[in-house]
XYZ file of C-alpha atoms in Angstrom:
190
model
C 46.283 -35.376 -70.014
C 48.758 -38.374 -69.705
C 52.533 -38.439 -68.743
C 54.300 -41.733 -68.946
C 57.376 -42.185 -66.374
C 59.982 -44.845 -67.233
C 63.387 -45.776 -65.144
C 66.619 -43.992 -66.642
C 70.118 -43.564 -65.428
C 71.668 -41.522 -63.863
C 70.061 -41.921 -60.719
C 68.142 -38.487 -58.822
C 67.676 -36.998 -55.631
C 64.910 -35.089 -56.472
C 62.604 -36.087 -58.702
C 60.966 -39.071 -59.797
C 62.771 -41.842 -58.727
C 62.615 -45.447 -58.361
C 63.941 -47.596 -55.308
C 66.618 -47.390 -53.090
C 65.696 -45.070 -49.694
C 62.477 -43.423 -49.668
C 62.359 -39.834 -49.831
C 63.078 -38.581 -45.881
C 60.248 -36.675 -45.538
C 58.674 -39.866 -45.097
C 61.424 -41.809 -43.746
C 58.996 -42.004 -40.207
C 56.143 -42.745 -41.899
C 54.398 -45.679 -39.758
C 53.891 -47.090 -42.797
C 57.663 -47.748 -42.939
C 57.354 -50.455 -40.483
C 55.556 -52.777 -42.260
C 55.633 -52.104 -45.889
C 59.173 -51.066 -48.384
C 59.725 -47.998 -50.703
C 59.130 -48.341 -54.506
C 59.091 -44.943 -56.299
C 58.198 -41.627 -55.914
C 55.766 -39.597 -58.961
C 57.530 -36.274 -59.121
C 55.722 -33.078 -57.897
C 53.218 -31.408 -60.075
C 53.209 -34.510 -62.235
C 49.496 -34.311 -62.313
C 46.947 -31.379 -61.631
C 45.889 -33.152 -58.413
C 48.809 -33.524 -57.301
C 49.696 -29.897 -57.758
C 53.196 -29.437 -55.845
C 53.092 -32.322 -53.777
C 55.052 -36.158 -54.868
C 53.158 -39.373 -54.193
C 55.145 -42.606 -52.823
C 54.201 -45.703 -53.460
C 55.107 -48.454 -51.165
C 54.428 -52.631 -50.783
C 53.897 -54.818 -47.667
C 57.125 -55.957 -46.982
C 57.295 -59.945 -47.785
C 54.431 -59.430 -50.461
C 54.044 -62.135 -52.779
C 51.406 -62.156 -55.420
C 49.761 -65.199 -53.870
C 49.087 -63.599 -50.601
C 45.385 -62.155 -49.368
C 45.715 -58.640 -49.352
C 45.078 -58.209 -53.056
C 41.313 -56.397 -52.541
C 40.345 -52.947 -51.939
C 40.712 -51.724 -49.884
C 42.812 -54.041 -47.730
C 45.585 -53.667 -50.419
C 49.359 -54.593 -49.823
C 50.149 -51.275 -51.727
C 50.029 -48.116 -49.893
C 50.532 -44.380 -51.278
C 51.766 -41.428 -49.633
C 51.016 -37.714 -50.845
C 54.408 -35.560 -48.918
C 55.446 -32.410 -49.976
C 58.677 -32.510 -52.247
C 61.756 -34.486 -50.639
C 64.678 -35.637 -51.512
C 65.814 -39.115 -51.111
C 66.836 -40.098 -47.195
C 69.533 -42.025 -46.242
C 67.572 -44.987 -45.061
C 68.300 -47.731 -47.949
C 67.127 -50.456 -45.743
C 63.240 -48.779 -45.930
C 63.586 -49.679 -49.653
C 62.338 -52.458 -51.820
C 64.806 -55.002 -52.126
C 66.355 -56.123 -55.518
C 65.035 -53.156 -56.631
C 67.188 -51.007 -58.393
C 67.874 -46.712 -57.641
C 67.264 -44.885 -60.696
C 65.695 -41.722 -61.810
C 61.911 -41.784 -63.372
C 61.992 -39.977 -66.460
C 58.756 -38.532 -68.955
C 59.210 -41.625 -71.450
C 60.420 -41.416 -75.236
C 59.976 -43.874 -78.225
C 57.461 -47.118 -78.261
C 58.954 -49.001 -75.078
C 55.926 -49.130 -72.505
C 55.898 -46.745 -69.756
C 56.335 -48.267 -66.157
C 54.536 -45.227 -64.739
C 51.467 -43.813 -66.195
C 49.600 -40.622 -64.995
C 46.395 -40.498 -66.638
C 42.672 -39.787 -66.660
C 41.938 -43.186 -67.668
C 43.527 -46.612 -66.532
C 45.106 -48.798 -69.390
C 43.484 -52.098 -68.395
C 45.372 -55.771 -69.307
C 41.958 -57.393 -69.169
C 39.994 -54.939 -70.289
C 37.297 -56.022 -67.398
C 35.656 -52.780 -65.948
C 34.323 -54.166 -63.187
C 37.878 -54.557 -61.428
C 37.095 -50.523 -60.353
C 33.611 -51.060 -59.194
C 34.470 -51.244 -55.286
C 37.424 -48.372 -55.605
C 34.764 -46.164 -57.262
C 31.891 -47.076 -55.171
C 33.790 -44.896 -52.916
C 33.781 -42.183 -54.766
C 37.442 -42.692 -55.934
C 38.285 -41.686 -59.053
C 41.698 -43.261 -61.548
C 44.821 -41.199 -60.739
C 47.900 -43.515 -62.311
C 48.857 -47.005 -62.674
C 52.592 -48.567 -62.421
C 52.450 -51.273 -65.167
C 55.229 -54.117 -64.741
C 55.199 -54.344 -68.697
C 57.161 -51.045 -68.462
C 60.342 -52.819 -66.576
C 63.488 -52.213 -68.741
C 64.247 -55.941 -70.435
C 67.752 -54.612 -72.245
C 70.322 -52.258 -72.025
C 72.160 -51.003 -69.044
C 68.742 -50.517 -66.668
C 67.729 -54.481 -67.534
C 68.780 -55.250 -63.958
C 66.622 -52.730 -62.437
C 64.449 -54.924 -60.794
C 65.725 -58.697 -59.610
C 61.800 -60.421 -59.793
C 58.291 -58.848 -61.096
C 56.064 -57.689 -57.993
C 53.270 -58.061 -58.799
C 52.962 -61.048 -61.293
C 53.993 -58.936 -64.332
C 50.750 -57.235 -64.035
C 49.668 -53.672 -63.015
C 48.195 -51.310 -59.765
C 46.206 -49.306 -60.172
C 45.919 -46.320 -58.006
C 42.815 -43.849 -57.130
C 41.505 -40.749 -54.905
C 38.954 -38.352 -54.404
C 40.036 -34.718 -55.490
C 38.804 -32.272 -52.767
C 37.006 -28.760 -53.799
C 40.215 -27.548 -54.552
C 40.983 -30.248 -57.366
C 43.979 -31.883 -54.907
C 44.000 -35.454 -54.164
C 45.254 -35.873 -49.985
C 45.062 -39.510 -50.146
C 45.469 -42.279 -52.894
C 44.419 -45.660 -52.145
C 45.554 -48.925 -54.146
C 42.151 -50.097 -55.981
C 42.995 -53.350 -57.522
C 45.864 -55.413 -59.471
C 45.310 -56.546 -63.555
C 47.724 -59.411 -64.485
């Protein structure tokens, strides 16, 4: 099971969607106070996710030099909310970052978004997981800066790479119903 999300126009609501406000059901989010909005995988995207969307959001002020780069003290943060559509609060969002839809991608473009079983590594160096599954976390999806439109009407969807041109990688730990509750940032590949 994979689905690959990439940016597309017009923007959405609903949905998968990438910057501008955060959905408002977790506008108040404490969260919200020290980290931005990025994008939002849409509900049921993934079996664990079932009905619910998952938010991913960045320390505000990140740079890729900074500290909080290891698990699980991670400048990336993930929020599992029920379904939502976008708030009003454009200030909670990333900035220079574009508001567009996230669309199931077509053609040979990379994907900025992928849902998967397995993680598409840049190094291929296993051992990147090790702490994130000593846990007993397990891969959910990855947003790989590779998958940034370069051409075209979206190339200005994002003003500067966030993380190095390189990729997060996100995990949890399905509970005995199969649904993941919480997702946790396990590393960055650049």
């Amino acid at each position: 099971m994979s689905l690959d999300l990439t940016p597309a126009l017009p923007d959405t609501a609903d949905g998968g969607r990438l910057g501008g406000a955060p959905p408002r059901a977790v506008e108040d989010h404490p969260w919200l106070a020290t980290h931005r909005y990025v994008l939002t995988l849409p509900a049921g995207c993934a079996p664990w996710a079932a009905g619910r969307e998952v938010s991913v959001l960045l320390r505000a002020g990140f740079d890729i030099g900074d500290d909080d780069l290891t698990y699980p003290a991670m400048a990336m943060r993930a929020l599992v909310h029920p379904p939502s559509p976008r708030g009003d609060r454009t200030g909670l969002g990333w900035p220079g970052l574009r508001s567009t839809a996230l669309v199931p991608a077509s053609g040979p473009a990379p994907a900025l978004v992928r849902v998967a079983d397995a993680p598409v590594l840049i190094q291929d160096e296993p051992s990147y997981a090790a702490a994130v599954e000593a846990d007993g976390h397990r891969f959910l999806f990855q947003v790989d800066e590779d998958g940034w439109p370069v051409d075209g009407p979206l190339e200005d969807v994002v003003e500067e790479y966030l993380w190095g041109y390189g990729s997060v990688y996100f995990y949890g730990t399905p509970g005995d119903d199969g649904l993941v509750d919480e997702v946790v940032a396990g590393f960055l590949d650049f």
